[in-house]
Amino acid sequence: QVQLVESGGGLVQPGGSLRLSCAASGFGFHYSSMKWIRQAPGKGLEWVSGIYGNGGGATYADSVKGRFTISRDNAKNTVYLQMNNLKPEDTAVYYCGRGYDGVGVSSRGQGTQVTVAS
């Protein structure tokens, strides 16, 4: 059974940083590309970033490029999203999922809320 548990969200001031984590289980994590997607209040899902199973191929949406860094630790079955220089428009619920790009996911966790406000 696929399980994804996101954590690390919170309230941060503009310009601040957060590190999100996603603990995965129930599938071949080492072989799976993983991605982060987000949903801002009143808006649809937005793809944020993706990474290959071997940790290569990190890719980002233009809106976060240069500020966010995706990484993974296959020994811990965990994917991370380091978010720096956060902006109010980054406020959203962040989800991780299997796959590399696009907003479609076969399963996702409950998400973690990120709120950027002063």
CSV table of N, CA, C and O in Angstrom, one decimal:
chain,number,residue,atom,x,y,z
A,1,GLN,N,0.8,-1.2,0.0
A,1,GLN,CA,0.0,0.0,0.0
A,1,GLN,C,0.9,1.3,0.0
A,1,GLN,O,1.7,1.4,0.9
A,2,VAL,N,0.7,2.1,-1.0
A,2,VAL,CA,1.5,3.3,-1.1
A,2,VAL,C,1.1,4.3,0.0
A,2,VAL,O,-0.1,4.5,0.3
A,3,GLN,N,2.1,4.8,0.7
A,3,GLN,CA,1.9,5.8,1.7
A,3,GLN,C,2.9,6.9,1.5
A,3,GLN,O,4.1,6.7,1.4
A,4,LEU,N,2.4,8.1,1.6
A,4,LEU,CA,3.2,9.3,1.5
A,4,LEU,C,2.9,10.3,2.6
A,4,LEU,O,1.7,10.6,2.8
A,5,VAL,N,3.9,10.7,3.4
A,5,VAL,CA,3.6,11.5,4.5
A,5,VAL,C,4.5,12.8,4.4
A,5,VAL,O,5.7,12.7,4.6
A,6,GLU,N,3.9,13.9,4.1
A,6,GLU,CA,4.6,15.2,4.0
A,6,GLU,C,4.7,15.8,5.4
A,6,GLU,O,3.8,15.7,6.2
A,7,SER,N,5.8,16.6,5.6
A,7,SER,CA,5.9,17.3,6.8
A,7,SER,C,6.9,18.5,6.6
A,7,SER,O,7.5,18.6,5.5
A,8,GLY,N,7.0,19.4,7.6
A,8,GLY,CA,7.9,20.5,7.5
A,8,GLY,C,7.3,21.8,7.2
A,8,GLY,O,8.0,22.8,7.2
A,9,GLY,N,6.0,21.9,6.9
A,9,GLY,CA,5.4,23.2,6.6
A,9,GLY,C,5.3,24.0,7.8
A,9,GLY,O,5.6,23.6,8.9
A,10,GLY,N,4.8,25.3,7.6
A,10,GLY,CA,4.6,26.2,8.7
A,10,GLY,C,4.4,27.6,8.2
A,10,GLY,O,4.2,27.8,7.0
A,11,LEU,N,4.4,28.5,9.1
A,11,LEU,CA,4.3,29.9,8.9
A,11,LEU,C,5.7,30.6,8.8
A,11,LEU,O,6.5,30.4,9.8
A,12,VAL,N,6.0,31.3,7.8
A,12,VAL,CA,7.3,31.9,7.6
A,12,VAL,C,7.2,33.3,7.0
A,12,VAL,O,6.2,33.5,6.2
A,13,GLN,N,8.0,34.2,7.4
A,13,GLN,CA,8.0,35.5,6.8
A,13,GLN,C,8.6,35.5,5.4
A,13,GLN,O,9.4,34.6,5.0
A,14,PRO,N,8.2,36.5,4.6
A,14,PRO,CA,8.8,36.6,3.2
A,14,PRO,C,10.3,36.6,3.3
A,14,PRO,O,10.8,37.3,4.2
A,15,GLY,N,11.0,35.9,2.4
A,15,GLY,CA,12.4,35.8,2.5
A,15,GLY,C,13.0,34.7,3.3
A,15,GLY,O,14.2,34.4,3.3
A,16,GLY,N,12.1,34.0,4.1
A,16,GLY,CA,12.5,32.9,4.9
A,16,GLY,C,12.6,31.6,4.2
A,16,GLY,O,12.5,31.5,3.0
A,17,SER,N,12.9,30.6,5.0
A,17,SER,CA,13.2,29.3,4.4
A,17,SER,C,12.4,28.2,5.2
A,17,SER,O,12.2,28.3,6.3
A,18,LEU,N,12.1,27.1,4.4
A,18,LEU,CA,11.6,25.9,5.0
A,18,LEU,C,12.1,24.7,4.3
A,18,LEU,O,12.4,24.8,3.1
A,19,ARG,N,12.1,23.6,5.0
A,19,ARG,CA,12.5,22.3,4.3
A,19,ARG,C,11.4,21.3,4.5
A,19,ARG,O,11.1,21.0,5.6
A,20,LEU,N,10.8,20.9,3.4
A,20,LEU,CA,9.8,19.9,3.4
A,20,LEU,C,10.3,18.5,3.3
A,20,LEU,O,11.3,18.4,2.6
A,21,SER,N,9.7,17.6,3.9
A,21,SER,CA,10.1,16.2,3.8
A,21,SER,C,8.9,15.4,3.4
A,21,SER,O,7.7,15.7,3.7
A,22,CYS,N,9.1,14.3,2.7
A,22,CYS,CA,8.1,13.4,2.3
A,22,CYS,C,8.6,11.9,2.5
A,22,CYS,O,9.5,11.5,1.8
A,23,ALA,N,8.1,11.3,3.5
A,23,ALA,CA,8.4,9.9,3.7
A,23,ALA,C,7.5,8.9,2.9
A,23,ALA,O,6.3,9.0,3.0
A,24,ALA,N,8.1,8.1,2.2
A,24,ALA,CA,7.4,7.2,1.3
A,24,ALA,C,7.6,5.7,1.7
A,24,ALA,O,8.6,5.3,2.2
A,25,SER,N,6.5,4.9,1.4
A,25,SER,CA,6.6,3.5,1.7
A,25,SER,C,5.6,2.8,0.8
A,25,SER,O,4.7,3.4,0.2
A,26,GLY,N,5.7,1.5,0.6
A,26,GLY,CA,4.7,0.7,-0.1
A,26,GLY,C,5.0,0.6,-1.6
A,26,GLY,O,4.1,0.0,-2.3
A,27,PHE,N,6.1,1.1,-2.1
A,27,PHE,CA,6.5,0.9,-3.5
A,27,PHE,C,8.0,1.0,-3.6
A,27,PHE,O,8.7,1.3,-2.7
A,28,GLY,N,8.5,0.7,-4.8
A,28,GLY,CA,9.9,0.8,-5.1
A,28,GLY,C,10.5,2.2,-5.2
A,28,GLY,O,10.7,2.7,-6.3
A,29,PHE,N,10.7,2.8,-4.0
A,29,PHE,CA,11.1,4.2,-4.0
A,29,PHE,C,12.3,4.5,-4.8
A,29,PHE,O,12.4,5.4,-5.5
A,30,HIS,N,13.3,3.5,-4.6
A,30,HIS,CA,14.6,3.7,-5.3
A,30,HIS,C,14.5,3.9,-6.8
A,30,HIS,O,15.3,4.6,-7.5
A,31,TYR,N,13.4,3.3,-7.4
A,31,TYR,CA,13.3,3.3,-8.8
A,31,TYR,C,12.3,4.3,-9.3
A,31,TYR,O,12.1,4.5,-10.5
A,32,SER,N,11.7,5.0,-8.4
A,32,SER,CA,10.6,5.9,-8.7
A,32,SER,C,11.1,7.4,-8.8
A,32,SER,O,11.7,7.9,-7.8
A,33,SER,N,10.7,8.1,-9.9
A,33,SER,CA,10.8,9.5,-9.9
A,33,SER,C,9.8,10.0,-8.9
A,33,SER,O,8.8,9.4,-8.7
A,34,MET,N,10.2,11.2,-8.3
A,34,MET,CA,9.3,11.8,-7.3
A,34,MET,C,9.1,13.3,-7.7
A,34,MET,O,10.0,13.9,-8.3
A,35,LYS,N,8.0,13.8,-7.3
A,35,LYS,CA,7.8,15.2,-7.5
A,35,LYS,C,7.0,15.9,-6.4
A,35,LYS,O,6.5,15.2,-5.5
A,36,TRP,N,7.1,17.2,-6.4
A,36,TRP,CA,6.3,18.0,-5.5
A,36,TRP,C,5.3,18.8,-6.3
A,36,TRP,O,5.7,19.4,-7.4
A,37,ILE,N,4.1,18.9,-5.8
A,37,ILE,CA,3.1,19.7,-6.4
A,37,ILE,C,2.5,20.6,-5.3
A,37,ILE,O,2.7,20.3,-4.1
A,38,ARG,N,1.8,21.6,-5.6
A,38,ARG,CA,1.2,22.4,-4.6
A,38,ARG,C,-0.2,23.0,-5.1
A,38,ARG,O,-0.5,23.0,-6.3
A,39,GLN,N,-1.0,23.4,-4.1
A,39,GLN,CA,-2.3,23.9,-4.4
A,39,GLN,C,-2.5,25.1,-3.5
A,39,GLN,O,-2.6,25.0,-2.3
A,40,ALA,N,-2.5,26.3,-4.1
A,40,ALA,CA,-2.8,27.6,-3.4
A,40,ALA,C,-4.3,27.7,-3.2
A,40,ALA,O,-5.1,27.1,-3.9
A,41,PRO,N,-4.6,28.5,-2.2
A,41,PRO,CA,-6.0,28.7,-1.9
A,41,PRO,C,-6.8,29.1,-3.1
A,41,PRO,O,-6.5,30.1,-3.7
A,42,GLY,N,-7.9,28.4,-3.4
A,42,GLY,CA,-8.8,28.8,-4.4
A,42,GLY,C,-8.2,28.5,-5.8
A,42,GLY,O,-8.9,28.9,-6.8
A,43,LYS,N,-7.1,27.8,-5.9
A,43,LYS,CA,-6.5,27.6,-7.2
A,43,LYS,C,-6.3,26.1,-7.5
A,43,LYS,O,-6.5,25.3,-6.6
A,44,GLY,N,-6.0,25.7,-8.7
A,44,GLY,CA,-5.7,24.3,-9.0
A,44,GLY,C,-4.3,23.8,-8.6
A,44,GLY,O,-3.5,24.6,-8.1
A,45,LEU,N,-4.1,22.6,-8.9
A,45,LEU,CA,-2.8,22.0,-8.6
A,45,LEU,C,-1.7,22.6,-9.5
A,45,LEU,O,-2.0,22.9,-10.7
A,46,GLU,N,-0.5,22.8,-9.0
A,46,GLU,CA,0.6,23.4,-9.8
A,46,GLU,C,1.8,22.5,-9.5
A,46,GLU,O,2.2,22.2,-8.4
A,47,TRP,N,2.4,22.0,-10.6
A,47,TRP,CA,3.7,21.2,-10.5
A,47,TRP,C,4.8,22.1,-10.0
A,47,TRP,O,4.9,23.3,-10.5
A,48,VAL,N,5.6,21.7,-9.1
A,48,VAL,CA,6.7,22.5,-8.5
A,48,VAL,C,8.1,22.0,-9.0
A,48,VAL,O,8.9,22.7,-9.4
A,49,SER,N,8.3,20.6,-8.8
A,49,SER,CA,9.7,20.1,-9.0
A,49,SER,C,9.6,18.6,-9.1
A,49,SER,O,8.7,18.0,-8.6
A,50,GLY,N,10.6,18.0,-9.8
A,50,GLY,CA,10.7,16.6,-9.9
A,50,GLY,C,12.1,16.1,-9.9
A,50,GLY,O,13.1,16.9,-10.2
A,51,ILE,N,12.3,14.9,-9.6
A,51,ILE,CA,13.7,14.3,-9.5
A,51,ILE,C,13.6,12.8,-9.9
A,51,ILE,O,12.6,12.1,-9.5
A,52,TYR,N,14.6,12.3,-10.5
A,52,TYR,CA,14.7,10.9,-10.9
A,52,TYR,C,15.0,10.0,-9.7
A,52,TYR,O,15.5,10.5,-8.7
A,53,GLY,N,14.8,8.7,-9.9
A,53,GLY,CA,15.0,7.8,-8.8
A,53,GLY,C,16.5,7.8,-8.3
A,53,GLY,O,16.7,7.5,-7.2
A,54,ASN,N,17.4,8.0,-9.2
A,54,ASN,CA,18.8,8.0,-8.9
A,54,ASN,C,19.3,9.3,-8.3
A,54,ASN,O,20.5,9.5,-8.1
A,55,GLY,N,18.4,10.3,-8.2
A,55,GLY,CA,18.7,11.6,-7.6
A,55,GLY,C,19.1,12.6,-8.6
A,55,GLY,O,19.4,13.8,-8.3
A,56,GLY,N,19.2,12.2,-9.9
A,56,GLY,CA,19.6,13.2,-10.9
A,56,GLY,C,18.3,13.8,-11.6
A,56,GLY,O,17.2,13.5,-11.2
A,57,GLY,N,18.6,14.7,-12.5
A,57,GLY,CA,17.5,15.2,-13.3
A,57,GLY,C,16.6,16.2,-12.6
A,57,GLY,O,15.4,16.4,-13.0
A,58,ALA,N,17.1,16.8,-11.6
A,58,ALA,CA,16.2,17.8,-10.8
A,58,ALA,C,15.7,18.9,-11.8
A,58,ALA,O,16.5,19.4,-12.6
A,59,THR,N,14.4,19.1,-11.7
A,59,THR,CA,13.8,20.1,-12.6
A,59,THR,C,12.8,20.9,-11.8
A,59,THR,O,12.2,20.4,-10.8
A,60,TYR,N,12.6,22.1,-12.3
A,60,TYR,CA,11.8,23.1,-11.5
A,60,TYR,C,10.8,23.9,-12.3
A,60,TYR,O,11.1,24.2,-13.5
A,61,ALA,N,9.7,24.3,-11.8
A,61,ALA,CA,8.8,25.2,-12.4
A,61,ALA,C,9.6,26.6,-12.4
A,61,ALA,O,10.4,26.9,-11.5
A,62,ASP,N,9.3,27.4,-13.4
A,62,ASP,CA,9.9,28.7,-13.5
A,62,ASP,C,9.7,29.5,-12.3
A,62,ASP,O,10.5,30.3,-11.9
A,63,SER,N,8.5,29.4,-11.7
A,63,SER,CA,8.1,30.2,-10.5
A,63,SER,C,9.0,29.9,-9.3
A,63,SER,O,9.1,30.8,-8.4
A,64,VAL,N,9.7,28.8,-9.2
A,64,VAL,CA,10.5,28.5,-8.1
A,64,VAL,C,12.0,28.3,-8.4
A,64,VAL,O,12.8,28.1,-7.5
A,65,LYS,N,12.3,28.3,-9.7
A,65,LYS,CA,13.7,28.0,-10.1
A,65,LYS,C,14.6,29.0,-9.4
A,65,LYS,O,14.4,30.3,-9.4
A,66,GLY,N,15.7,28.5,-8.9
A,66,GLY,CA,16.7,29.4,-8.2
A,66,GLY,C,16.4,29.6,-6.8
A,66,GLY,O,17.3,30.1,-6.0
A,67,ARG,N,15.3,29.2,-6.3
A,67,ARG,CA,14.9,29.4,-4.9
A,67,ARG,C,14.7,28.0,-4.2
A,67,ARG,O,14.9,27.9,-3.0
A,68,PHE,N,14.2,27.1,-4.9
A,68,PHE,CA,13.8,25.7,-4.3
A,68,PHE,C,14.9,24.7,-4.8
A,68,PHE,O,15.3,24.8,-6.0
A,69,THR,N,15.1,23.7,-4.0
A,69,THR,CA,16.0,22.6,-4.3
A,69,THR,C,15.4,21.3,-3.9
A,69,THR,O,15.1,21.1,-2.7
A,70,ILE,N,15.2,20.4,-4.9
A,70,ILE,CA,14.7,19.1,-4.5
A,70,ILE,C,15.9,18.1,-4.4
A,70,ILE,O,16.9,18.2,-5.1
A,71,SER,N,15.7,17.2,-3.4
A,71,SER,CA,16.7,16.2,-3.2
A,71,SER,C,16.0,14.9,-2.7
A,71,SER,O,14.8,15.0,-2.3
A,72,ARG,N,16.8,13.8,-2.5
A,72,ARG,CA,16.2,12.6,-2.0
A,72,ARG,C,17.3,11.8,-1.3
A,72,ARG,O,18.5,11.9,-1.6
A,73,ASP,N,16.9,11.0,-0.3
A,73,ASP,CA,17.7,10.1,0.4
A,73,ASP,C,17.1,8.7,0.2
A,73,ASP,O,16.1,8.4,0.9
A,74,ASN,N,17.6,7.9,-0.7
A,74,ASN,CA,17.0,6.6,-1.0
A,74,ASN,C,17.2,5.6,0.2
A,74,ASN,O,16.4,4.7,0.3
A,75,ALA,N,18.2,5.9,1.0
A,75,ALA,CA,18.3,5.0,2.2
A,75,ALA,C,17.2,5.3,3.2
A,75,ALA,O,16.9,4.4,4.0
A,76,LYS,N,16.6,6.4,3.2
A,76,LYS,CA,15.5,6.8,4.1
A,76,LYS,C,14.2,6.8,3.4
A,76,LYS,O,13.2,7.2,4.1
A,77,ASN,N,14.1,6.5,2.1
A,77,ASN,CA,12.9,6.6,1.4
A,77,ASN,C,12.2,7.9,1.6
A,77,ASN,O,11.0,8.0,1.8
A,78,THR,N,13.0,9.0,1.4
A,78,THR,CA,12.5,10.3,1.7
A,78,THR,C,12.9,11.3,0.6
A,78,THR,O,14.1,11.2,0.1
A,79,VAL,N,12.0,12.1,0.2
A,79,VAL,CA,12.3,13.2,-0.8
A,79,VAL,C,12.1,14.5,0.0
A,79,VAL,O,11.2,14.7,0.8
A,80,TYR,N,13.0,15.5,-0.4
A,80,TYR,CA,13.0,16.8,0.3
A,80,TYR,C,12.7,17.9,-0.7
A,80,TYR,O,13.0,17.8,-1.9
A,81,LEU,N,12.3,19.0,-0.1
A,81,LEU,CA,12.2,20.3,-0.9
A,81,LEU,C,12.7,21.4,0.0
A,81,LEU,O,12.0,21.8,0.9
A,82,GLN,N,13.9,21.9,-0.3
A,82,GLN,CA,14.4,23.0,0.4
A,82,GLN,C,13.9,24.3,-0.3
A,82,GLN,O,14.1,24.5,-1.5
A,83,MET,N,13.2,25.1,0.5
A,83,MET,CA,12.6,26.3,-0.1
A,83,MET,C,13.2,27.6,0.6
A,83,MET,O,13.1,27.7,1.8
A,84,ASN,N,13.9,28.4,-0.2
A,84,ASN,CA,14.6,29.6,0.2
A,84,ASN,C,13.9,30.8,-0.4
A,84,ASN,O,13.2,30.7,-1.4
A,85,ASN,N,14.1,32.0,0.2
A,85,ASN,CA,13.6,33.2,-0.3
A,85,ASN,C,12.1,33.1,-0.6
A,85,ASN,O,11.7,33.4,-1.7
A,86,LEU,N,11.4,32.6,0.3
A,86,LEU,CA,10.0,32.4,0.1
A,86,LEU,C,9.2,33.6,-0.1
A,86,LEU,O,9.5,34.7,0.5
A,87,LYS,N,8.2,33.6,-0.9
A,87,LYS,CA,7.3,34.7,-1.3
A,87,LYS,C,5.9,34.4,-0.9
A,87,LYS,O,5.5,33.2,-0.8
A,88,PRO,N,5.1,35.4,-0.7
A,88,PRO,CA,3.7,35.2,-0.4
A,88,PRO,C,3.0,34.3,-1.4
A,88,PRO,O,2.1,33.5,-1.0
A,89,GLU,N,3.3,34.4,-2.6
A,89,GLU,CA,2.7,33.5,-3.7
A,89,GLU,C,3.1,32.1,-3.6
A,89,GLU,O,2.6,31.2,-4.3
A,90,ASP,N,4.0,31.7,-2.7
A,90,ASP,CA,4.4,30.3,-2.4
A,90,ASP,C,3.4,29.7,-1.4
A,90,ASP,O,3.5,28.5,-1.2
A,91,THR,N,2.5,30.5,-0.8
A,91,THR,CA,1.6,29.9,0.1
A,91,THR,C,0.7,28.9,-0.6
A,91,THR,O,0.0,29.2,-1.6
A,92,ALA,N,0.7,27.7,0.0
A,92,ALA,CA,-0.1,26.6,-0.6
A,92,ALA,C,0.0,25.4,0.3
A,92,ALA,O,0.9,25.3,1.2
A,93,VAL,N,-0.8,24.4,0.0
A,93,VAL,CA,-0.5,23.0,0.5
A,93,VAL,C,0.4,22.3,-0.4
A,93,VAL,O,0.1,22.3,-1.6
A,94,TYR,N,1.4,21.7,0.1
A,94,TYR,CA,2.4,21.1,-0.7
A,94,TYR,C,2.3,19.6,-0.6
A,94,TYR,O,2.2,19.0,0.6
A,95,TYR,N,2.3,18.9,-1.7
A,95,TYR,CA,2.1,17.4,-1.7
A,95,TYR,C,3.3,16.8,-2.5
A,95,TYR,O,3.8,17.4,-3.4
A,96,CYS,N,3.7,15.6,-2.1
A,96,CYS,CA,4.7,14.9,-2.9
A,96,CYS,C,3.9,13.7,-3.6
A,96,CYS,O,2.8,13.4,-3.2
A,97,GLY,N,4.5,13.2,-4.7
A,97,GLY,CA,3.9,12.2,-5.4
A,97,GLY,C,4.9,11.5,-6.3
A,97,GLY,O,6.0,12.0,-6.5
A,98,ARG,N,4.5,10.3,-6.8
A,98,ARG,CA,5.3,9.6,-7.7
A,98,ARG,C,5.2,10.2,-9.1
A,98,ARG,O,4.1,10.7,-9.5
A,99,GLY,N,6.3,10.2,-9.8
A,99,GLY,CA,6.3,10.8,-11.1
A,99,GLY,C,7.3,11.9,-11.2
A,99,GLY,O,8.0,12.3,-10.2
A,100,TYR,N,7.5,12.5,-12.4
A,100,TYR,CA,8.6,13.5,-12.6
A,100,TYR,C,8.0,14.9,-12.9
A,100,TYR,O,8.5,15.9,-12.4
A,101,ASP,N,7.0,14.9,-13.7
A,101,ASP,CA,6.4,16.3,-14.0
A,101,ASP,C,4.9,16.1,-14.1
A,101,ASP,O,4.3,15.1,-14.1
A,102,GLY,N,4.3,17.3,-14.3
A,102,GLY,CA,2.8,17.3,-14.4
A,102,GLY,C,2.2,17.2,-13.0
A,102,GLY,O,2.8,16.9,-12.0
A,103,VAL,N,0.9,17.5,-12.9
A,103,VAL,CA,0.2,17.5,-11.6
A,103,VAL,C,-0.5,16.2,-11.3
A,103,VAL,O,-0.9,16.0,-10.2
A,104,GLY,N,-0.6,15.3,-12.2
A,104,GLY,CA,-1.2,14.0,-12.0
A,104,GLY,C,-0.4,13.1,-11.1
A,104,GLY,O,0.8,13.0,-11.2
A,105,VAL,N,-1.1,12.6,-10.0
A,105,VAL,CA,-0.4,11.6,-9.1
A,105,VAL,C,-1.4,10.5,-8.9
A,105,VAL,O,-2.6,10.7,-8.7
A,106,SER,N,-0.9,9.3,-8.8
A,106,SER,CA,-1.7,8.1,-8.5
A,106,SER,C,-2.1,8.1,-7.0
A,106,SER,O,-3.2,7.5,-6.7
A,107,SER,N,-1.3,8.7,-6.2
A,107,SER,CA,-1.6,8.8,-4.8
A,107,SER,C,-0.8,9.9,-4.2
A,107,SER,O,0.2,10.3,-4.7
A,108,ARG,N,-1.4,10.5,-3.1
A,108,ARG,CA,-0.7,11.6,-2.4
A,108,ARG,C,-1.0,11.5,-1.0
A,108,ARG,O,-2.1,11.0,-0.6
A,109,GLY,N,-0.2,12.2,-0.2
A,109,GLY,CA,-0.5,12.2,1.3
A,109,GLY,C,-1.5,13.4,1.6
A,109,GLY,O,-2.1,13.9,0.7
A,110,GLN,N,-1.5,13.7,2.9
A,110,GLN,CA,-2.4,14.8,3.3
A,110,GLN,C,-1.9,16.2,3.0
A,110,GLN,O,-2.6,17.1,3.1
A,111,GLY,N,-0.6,16.2,2.7
A,111,GLY,CA,0.0,17.5,2.3
A,111,GLY,C,0.5,18.2,3.6
A,111,GLY,O,0.2,17.9,4.7
A,112,THR,N,1.3,19.3,3.4
A,112,THR,CA,1.8,20.1,4.4
A,112,THR,C,1.6,21.6,4.1
A,112,THR,O,1.9,22.0,2.9
A,113,GLN,N,1.0,22.3,5.0
A,113,GLN,CA,0.7,23.7,4.7
A,113,GLN,C,1.9,24.6,4.8
A,113,GLN,O,2.6,24.6,5.9
A,114,VAL,N,2.1,25.4,3.8
A,114,VAL,CA,3.1,26.5,3.9
A,114,VAL,C,2.4,27.8,3.7
A,114,VAL,O,1.7,28.0,2.8
A,115,THR,N,2.7,28.7,4.7
A,115,THR,CA,2.1,30.0,4.7
A,115,THR,C,3.2,31.0,4.8
A,115,THR,O,4.0,31.0,5.7
A,116,VAL,N,3.3,31.9,3.8
A,116,VAL,CA,4.3,32.9,3.8
A,116,VAL,C,3.6,34.3,4.0
A,116,VAL,O,2.9,34.7,3.1
A,117,ALA,N,3.9,34.9,5.1
A,117,ALA,CA,3.2,36.1,5.4
A,117,ALA,C,4.0,36.9,6.5
A,117,ALA,O,4.7,36.3,7.3
A,118,SER,N,3.9,38.2,6.5
A,118,SER,CA,4.6,39.0,7.4
A,118,SER,C,3.6,39.5,8.5
A,118,SER,O,3.0,39.3,9.2
